[in-house]
Amino acid sequence: MTRVAAAQLAAGTDVAVNLDACLRVIDEAAAAAAELVVLPEFCNHLSWYADRAHAHRMACTGGDPFLTAIARRARRHRLYVKIGVTLARAGGRTTGTGLLFGPDGELLGESDKQILMGAENDYLDAGRGESPVIATPLGRIGMYACMEGVINEVTRSLALRGAQLLLNSLNSFAIDEASLHIPVRAAENRVWVVAANKVGPLLPAGQLPAIAARLGVPPDRLHGAGESQIVGPDGIPVAMAPVTDEAIVVADIDIGLADNKVRGDGTDILAARRPELYVPLSGVTPKRRAPAGAPTLSAAVSIADTTVLAGLAADGADLIVLPELATLPIPEAVRALHDTTAHAVLSVRDAETHRGVLINADGVVGYQSQLHPTERHPWFTDPGDGLTVFELPWGRMAIVVGDDALFPETFRLAAIQDADVVAVPCSPTESWELRLGLAERAAENRLNVVAAGTAESVGLVGAIYALSPDFTLWTEWSGPFTGVISHPIVTGVPTGSTSARAIVRPAEAVRRSVSRGTDLVADRPPWPLDAMTKEAQ
């Protein structure tokens, strides 16, 4: 077992005060017998500057007093220390960089942030290459920072290149970092994540009230959201800090558990990927080109029953998703939609293929084959060779069939084709799939997701993940700003229910700018995509 720690702290514009805070939490981690500690992002200075020249002046340089003090403290305690700072690079460039110091005080690796957020685009320069995987006696370590965890590519690449332990330094006010974006990266890659966020003001204290008033948000919503955490490969936090106040959390973890990528059904979630299908992801993705879909759409999930299906369609449901391999013949499902404009999605076995089927009252509209062979269906040996997006009266829809829902890449393929809605007939078998996985697929791609499945002894399971019109800090909100950056509105299936309904918003899928200058799809960094389109190690 390895004892690891995540430390949260406040950092302002006084570099000396910030250094004292960093050294203090390193000492606390050492006192707790931690072998590794992760500190937040931008520990040397707030990520708010007068201009780019100011940012460059305030940035660290190799061997300066700030970094020398961190290295010496790591050596004093024989402790691995990961810290996020800004670094002054040659040619006037300034990067947000994660640094890993070893227990001898030597710099073991550095990771420049590859996708920037908000005002960072005004002052900093994005990284120009992949983050390394660093072999240590503790295990194979990968580093990333904040916005890099709001998309899937950076962490996916690290996992594909063998990382067991991912270290995330954050500088975030978003409350859905702790509830969604941090734990999902552990679960979808079956790795450990140690994440350290800020607390306290993320803007200069003297300017914060005026900036908050200009943005129309309460000043405390511009504070670091805390909740630094240590998350297991199942996506469940084993330790979490409070929302406010400087703190460390510590846990004893078995890093080797991250080498097991096999689910209960025998599927290796990395080996089952199909990199050849992801090649379209590696090209330059333009801003969305397709027109916006309908403002709203009535969506439902349902058991495989003609009476329930007919009732939902007659009551105005526009899209109804049934669980995968639903025991309902297609002709009967079509008849249930008679005299309505509803569309329904289900899946069927077709010889050695698992097909999603899109129907309406006139019959079959189209098919989508499952793309990833998994061990849950031994008969499924003939996968599809691409993802189709269907043009429907209310927008563009993709169908993600069965265990294709496990793979973030599937939904990225839908996003780059400007889908608005994704229908998912599936059979979730692990708790993270509905709680984290599909919620993140909606959030990171700006997709409405409608998922239906069954679970033994429970019956219908699933959820409807609707894009919220209140998206990010930089758009006008219909109510008070809650601190949520991108988490969808989730409508689950009550236990024992035969259906669930909710309104989704196809038109919201066009809004992909999670901050000024940061598009969730078009601005993905290119370097991780190289690893994602090659076979896993």
PDB file of C-alpha atoms in Angstrom, residues 334-484:
ATOM      1  CA  VAL A 334     -43.975   0.149 -34.899  1.00  0.00           C
ATOM      2  CA  ARG A 335     -47.704  -0.474 -34.378  1.00  0.00           C
ATOM      3  CA  ALA A 336     -47.473   1.043 -30.891  1.00  0.00           C
ATOM      4  CA  LEU A 337     -46.368   4.321 -32.522  1.00  0.00           C
ATOM      5  CA  HIS A 338     -49.341   4.359 -34.900  1.00  0.00           C
ATOM      6  CA  ASP A 339     -50.804   7.760 -35.646  1.00  0.00           C
ATOM      7  CA  THR A 340     -48.036   9.619 -33.743  1.00  0.00           C
ATOM      8  CA  THR A 341     -44.872  11.453 -34.769  1.00  0.00           C
ATOM      9  CA  ALA A 342     -42.788   9.688 -32.126  1.00  0.00           C
ATOM     10  CA  HIS A 343     -39.501   7.928 -32.821  1.00  0.00           C
ATOM     11  CA  ALA A 344     -38.315   4.987 -30.751  1.00  0.00           C
ATOM     12  CA  VAL A 345     -34.947   3.258 -30.381  1.00  0.00           C
ATOM     13  CA  LEU A 346     -34.331  -0.347 -29.367  1.00  0.00           C
ATOM     14  CA  SER A 347     -31.734  -2.989 -30.167  1.00  0.00           C
ATOM     15  CA  VAL A 348     -31.864  -6.503 -31.585  1.00  0.00           C
ATOM     16  CA  ARG A 349     -29.580  -9.442 -32.225  1.00  0.00           C
ATOM     17  CA  ASP A 350     -29.055  -9.933 -35.943  1.00  0.00           C
ATOM     18  CA  ALA A 351     -26.989 -13.112 -36.355  1.00  0.00           C
ATOM     19  CA  GLU A 352     -23.518 -12.137 -35.017  1.00  0.00           C
ATOM     20  CA  THR A 353     -24.358  -8.407 -34.970  1.00  0.00           C
ATOM     21  CA  HIS A 354     -25.938  -6.261 -32.262  1.00  0.00           C
ATOM     22  CA  ARG A 355     -27.971  -3.548 -33.972  1.00  0.00           C
ATOM     23  CA  GLY A 356     -29.658  -0.458 -32.697  1.00  0.00           C
ATOM     24  CA  VAL A 357     -32.900   0.197 -34.554  1.00  0.00           C
ATOM     25  CA  LEU A 358     -34.587   3.565 -35.085  1.00  0.00           C
ATOM     26  CA  ILE A 359     -38.316   3.324 -35.858  1.00  0.00           C
ATOM     27  CA  ASN A 360     -41.383   5.516 -36.274  1.00  0.00           C
ATOM     28  CA  ALA A 361     -45.007   4.843 -37.191  1.00  0.00           C
ATOM     29  CA  ASP A 362     -44.000   4.117 -40.790  1.00  0.00           C
ATOM     30  CA  GLY A 363     -41.473   1.420 -39.910  1.00  0.00           C
ATOM     31  CA  VAL A 364     -37.689   1.198 -39.633  1.00  0.00           C
ATOM     32  CA  VAL A 365     -35.863   4.504 -40.196  1.00  0.00           C
ATOM     33  CA  GLY A 366     -32.321   3.206 -39.805  1.00  0.00           C
ATOM     34  CA  TYR A 367     -29.834   0.920 -38.084  1.00  0.00           C
ATOM     35  CA  GLN A 368     -26.674   1.360 -36.031  1.00  0.00           C
ATOM     36  CA  SER A 369     -24.434  -1.619 -35.254  1.00  0.00           C
ATOM     37  CA  GLN A 370     -22.536  -1.893 -31.977  1.00  0.00           C
ATOM     38  CA  LEU A 371     -18.911  -0.943 -32.626  1.00  0.00           C
ATOM     39  CA  HIS A 372     -16.953  -2.526 -29.765  1.00  0.00           C
ATOM     40  CA  PRO A 373     -16.986  -6.305 -29.216  1.00  0.00           C
ATOM     41  CA  THR A 374     -17.232  -7.083 -25.508  1.00  0.00           C
ATOM     42  CA  GLU A 375     -17.377 -10.313 -23.543  1.00  0.00           C
ATOM     43  CA  ARG A 376     -20.920  -9.788 -22.263  1.00  0.00           C
ATOM     44  CA  HIS A 377     -22.399 -11.122 -25.520  1.00  0.00           C
ATOM     45  CA  PRO A 378     -20.221 -14.032 -26.733  1.00  0.00           C
ATOM     46  CA  TRP A 379     -22.329 -14.270 -29.895  1.00  0.00           C
ATOM     47  CA  PHE A 380     -21.493 -10.711 -30.907  1.00  0.00           C
ATOM     48  CA  THR A 381     -18.525 -11.109 -33.262  1.00  0.00           C
ATOM     49  CA  ASP A 382     -19.453  -8.805 -36.160  1.00  0.00           C
ATOM     50  CA  PRO A 383     -19.088  -5.168 -35.034  1.00  0.00           C
ATOM     51  CA  GLY A 384     -19.980  -2.131 -37.083  1.00  0.00           C
ATOM     52  CA  ASP A 385     -17.481   0.066 -38.851  1.00  0.00           C
ATOM     53  CA  GLY A 386     -18.710   3.582 -38.063  1.00  0.00           C
ATOM     54  CA  LEU A 387     -21.184   5.806 -36.250  1.00  0.00           C
ATOM     55  CA  THR A 388     -24.144   7.253 -38.141  1.00  0.00           C
ATOM     56  CA  VAL A 389     -25.949  10.485 -37.283  1.00  0.00           C
ATOM     57  CA  PHE A 390     -29.611  10.591 -38.318  1.00  0.00           C
ATOM     58  CA  GLU A 391     -31.375  13.759 -39.457  1.00  0.00           C
ATOM     59  CA  LEU A 392     -34.731  13.935 -37.668  1.00  0.00           C
ATOM     60  CA  PRO A 393     -37.424  16.647 -37.596  1.00  0.00           C
ATOM     61  CA  TRP A 394     -36.123  18.020 -34.311  1.00  0.00           C
ATOM     62  CA  GLY A 395     -32.365  17.649 -34.798  1.00  0.00           C
ATOM     63  CA  ARG A 396     -29.459  15.268 -35.328  1.00  0.00           C
ATOM     64  CA  MET A 397     -29.329  11.996 -33.378  1.00  0.00           C
ATOM     65  CA  ALA A 398     -26.790   9.215 -32.944  1.00  0.00           C
ATOM     66  CA  ILE A 399     -27.452   5.767 -31.480  1.00  0.00           C
ATOM     67  CA  VAL A 400     -24.879   4.278 -29.112  1.00  0.00           C
ATOM     68  CA  VAL A 401     -25.572   0.558 -28.774  1.00  0.00           C
ATOM     69  CA  GLY A 402     -24.959  -1.543 -25.671  1.00  0.00           C
ATOM     70  CA  ASP A 403     -21.424  -1.523 -24.336  1.00  0.00           C
ATOM     71  CA  ASP A 404     -20.362   1.179 -26.802  1.00  0.00           C
ATOM     72  CA  ALA A 405     -21.557   3.431 -23.980  1.00  0.00           C
ATOM     73  CA  LEU A 406     -18.426   2.472 -21.992  1.00  0.00           C
ATOM     74  CA  PHE A 407     -16.108   4.216 -24.423  1.00  0.00           C
ATOM     75  CA  PRO A 408     -15.724   8.019 -24.382  1.00  0.00           C
ATOM     76  CA  GLU A 409     -14.526   7.840 -27.966  1.00  0.00           C
ATOM     77  CA  THR A 410     -17.962   6.702 -29.189  1.00  0.00           C
ATOM     78  CA  PHE A 411     -19.618   9.904 -28.057  1.00  0.00           C
ATOM     79  CA  ARG A 412     -16.796  12.041 -29.424  1.00  0.00           C
ATOM     80  CA  LEU A 413     -17.552  10.527 -32.817  1.00  0.00           C
ATOM     81  CA  ALA A 414     -21.141  11.733 -32.386  1.00  0.00           C
ATOM     82  CA  ALA A 415     -20.016  15.190 -31.294  1.00  0.00           C
ATOM     83  CA  ILE A 416     -17.704  15.812 -34.236  1.00  0.00           C
ATOM     84  CA  GLN A 417     -20.652  14.981 -36.491  1.00  0.00           C
ATOM     85  CA  ASP A 418     -22.697  17.677 -34.735  1.00  0.00           C
ATOM     86  CA  ALA A 419     -25.196  15.362 -33.051  1.00  0.00           C
ATOM     87  CA  ASP A 420     -27.705  17.002 -30.718  1.00  0.00           C
ATOM     88  CA  VAL A 421     -29.091  13.898 -29.014  1.00  0.00           C
ATOM     89  CA  VAL A 422     -27.745  10.402 -28.387  1.00  0.00           C
ATOM     90  CA  ALA A 423     -30.048   7.453 -27.723  1.00  0.00           C
ATOM     91  CA  VAL A 424     -28.431   4.668 -25.684  1.00  0.00           C
ATOM     92  CA  PRO A 425     -30.114   1.259 -25.372  1.00  0.00           C
ATOM     93  CA  CYS A 426     -27.757  -0.379 -22.883  1.00  0.00           C
ATOM     94  CA  SER A 427     -27.363  -2.617 -19.823  1.00  0.00           C
ATOM     95  CA  PRO A 428     -25.332  -0.806 -17.154  1.00  0.00           C
ATOM     96  CA  THR A 429     -23.507  -3.238 -14.880  1.00  0.00           C
ATOM     97  CA  GLU A 430     -21.306  -0.934 -12.776  1.00  0.00           C
ATOM     98  CA  SER A 431     -22.556   1.967 -10.674  1.00  0.00           C
ATOM     99  CA  TRP A 432     -20.349   4.589 -12.333  1.00  0.00           C
ATOM    100  CA  GLU A 433     -21.850   4.088 -15.786  1.00  0.00           C
ATOM    101  CA  LEU A 434     -25.070   6.014 -15.135  1.00  0.00           C
ATOM    102  CA  ARG A 435     -23.848   8.152 -12.237  1.00  0.00           C
ATOM    103  CA  LEU A 436     -20.657   9.393 -13.896  1.00  0.00           C
ATOM    104  CA  GLY A 437     -20.091   7.941 -17.345  1.00  0.00           C
ATOM    105  CA  LEU A 438     -23.159   9.034 -19.276  1.00  0.00           C
ATOM    106  CA  ALA A 439     -23.380  12.297 -17.338  1.00  0.00           C
ATOM    107  CA  GLU A 440     -19.851  13.119 -18.495  1.00  0.00           C
ATOM    108  CA  ARG A 441     -20.576  12.079 -22.072  1.00  0.00           C
ATOM    109  CA  ALA A 442     -23.338  14.689 -22.082  1.00  0.00           C
ATOM    110  CA  ALA A 443     -21.190  17.321 -20.349  1.00  0.00           C
ATOM    111  CA  GLU A 444     -17.921  17.048 -22.273  1.00  0.00           C
ATOM    112  CA  ASN A 445     -19.582  16.812 -25.699  1.00  0.00           C
ATOM    113  CA  ARG A 446     -22.627  19.034 -25.171  1.00  0.00           C
ATOM    114  CA  LEU A 447     -24.982  16.189 -26.045  1.00  0.00           C
ATOM    115  CA  ASN A 448     -28.416  15.348 -24.710  1.00  0.00           C
ATOM    116  CA  VAL A 449     -28.313  11.669 -23.737  1.00  0.00           C
ATOM    117  CA  VAL A 450     -31.313   9.352 -23.322  1.00  0.00           C
ATOM    118  CA  ALA A 451     -30.324   5.955 -21.901  1.00  0.00           C
ATOM    119  CA  ALA A 452     -32.430   2.934 -21.032  1.00  0.00           C
ATOM    120  CA  GLY A 453     -31.405  -0.422 -19.620  1.00  0.00           C
ATOM    121  CA  THR A 454     -32.474  -3.172 -17.291  1.00  0.00           C
ATOM    122  CA  ALA A 455     -30.966  -4.487 -14.087  1.00  0.00           C
ATOM    123  CA  GLU A 456     -31.647  -7.801 -12.450  1.00  0.00           C
ATOM    124  CA  SER A 457     -34.189  -7.562  -9.611  1.00  0.00           C
ATOM    125  CA  VAL A 458     -34.694  -3.849 -10.350  1.00  0.00           C
ATOM    126  CA  GLY A 459     -36.246  -3.695 -13.799  1.00  0.00           C
ATOM    127  CA  LEU A 460     -35.968  -0.527 -15.834  1.00  0.00           C
ATOM    128  CA  VAL A 461     -32.897   1.596 -15.182  1.00  0.00           C
ATOM    129  CA  GLY A 462     -31.412   4.514 -17.023  1.00  0.00           C
ATOM    130  CA  ALA A 463     -31.579   8.276 -17.081  1.00  0.00           C
ATOM    131  CA  ILE A 464     -32.197  11.288 -19.275  1.00  0.00           C
ATOM    132  CA  TYR A 465     -29.318  13.771 -19.338  1.00  0.00           C
ATOM    133  CA  ALA A 466     -30.556  17.125 -20.589  1.00  0.00           C
ATOM    134  CA  LEU A 467     -28.300  20.027 -21.487  1.00  0.00           C
ATOM    135  CA  SER A 468     -29.008  22.993 -19.270  1.00  0.00           C
ATOM    136  CA  PRO A 469     -29.594  26.429 -20.777  1.00  0.00           C
ATOM    137  CA  ASP A 470     -27.537  27.707 -17.832  1.00  0.00           C
ATOM    138  CA  PHE A 471     -24.091  26.796 -19.116  1.00  0.00           C
ATOM    139  CA  THR A 472     -20.814  28.099 -17.676  1.00  0.00           C
ATOM    140  CA  LEU A 473     -20.081  31.368 -15.934  1.00  0.00           C
ATOM    141  CA  TRP A 474     -19.920  33.313 -19.187  1.00  0.00           C
ATOM    142  CA  THR A 475     -23.545  32.975 -20.304  1.00  0.00           C
ATOM    143  CA  GLU A 476     -26.672  34.602 -18.937  1.00  0.00           C
ATOM    144  CA  TRP A 477     -28.386  32.429 -16.339  1.00  0.00           C
ATOM    145  CA  SER A 478     -32.120  32.042 -15.801  1.00  0.00           C
ATOM    146  CA  GLY A 479     -31.540  31.892 -12.046  1.00  0.00           C
ATOM    147  CA  PRO A 480     -28.702  32.292  -9.527  1.00  0.00           C
ATOM    148  CA  PHE A 481     -25.328  30.925 -10.603  1.00  0.00           C
ATOM    149  CA  THR A 482     -24.912  27.590  -8.816  1.00  0.00           C
ATOM    150  CA  GLY A 483     -21.243  26.924  -9.466  1.00  0.00           C
ATOM    151  CA  VAL A 484     -21.950  24.169 -12.011  1.00  0.00           C
TER     152      VAL A 484
END
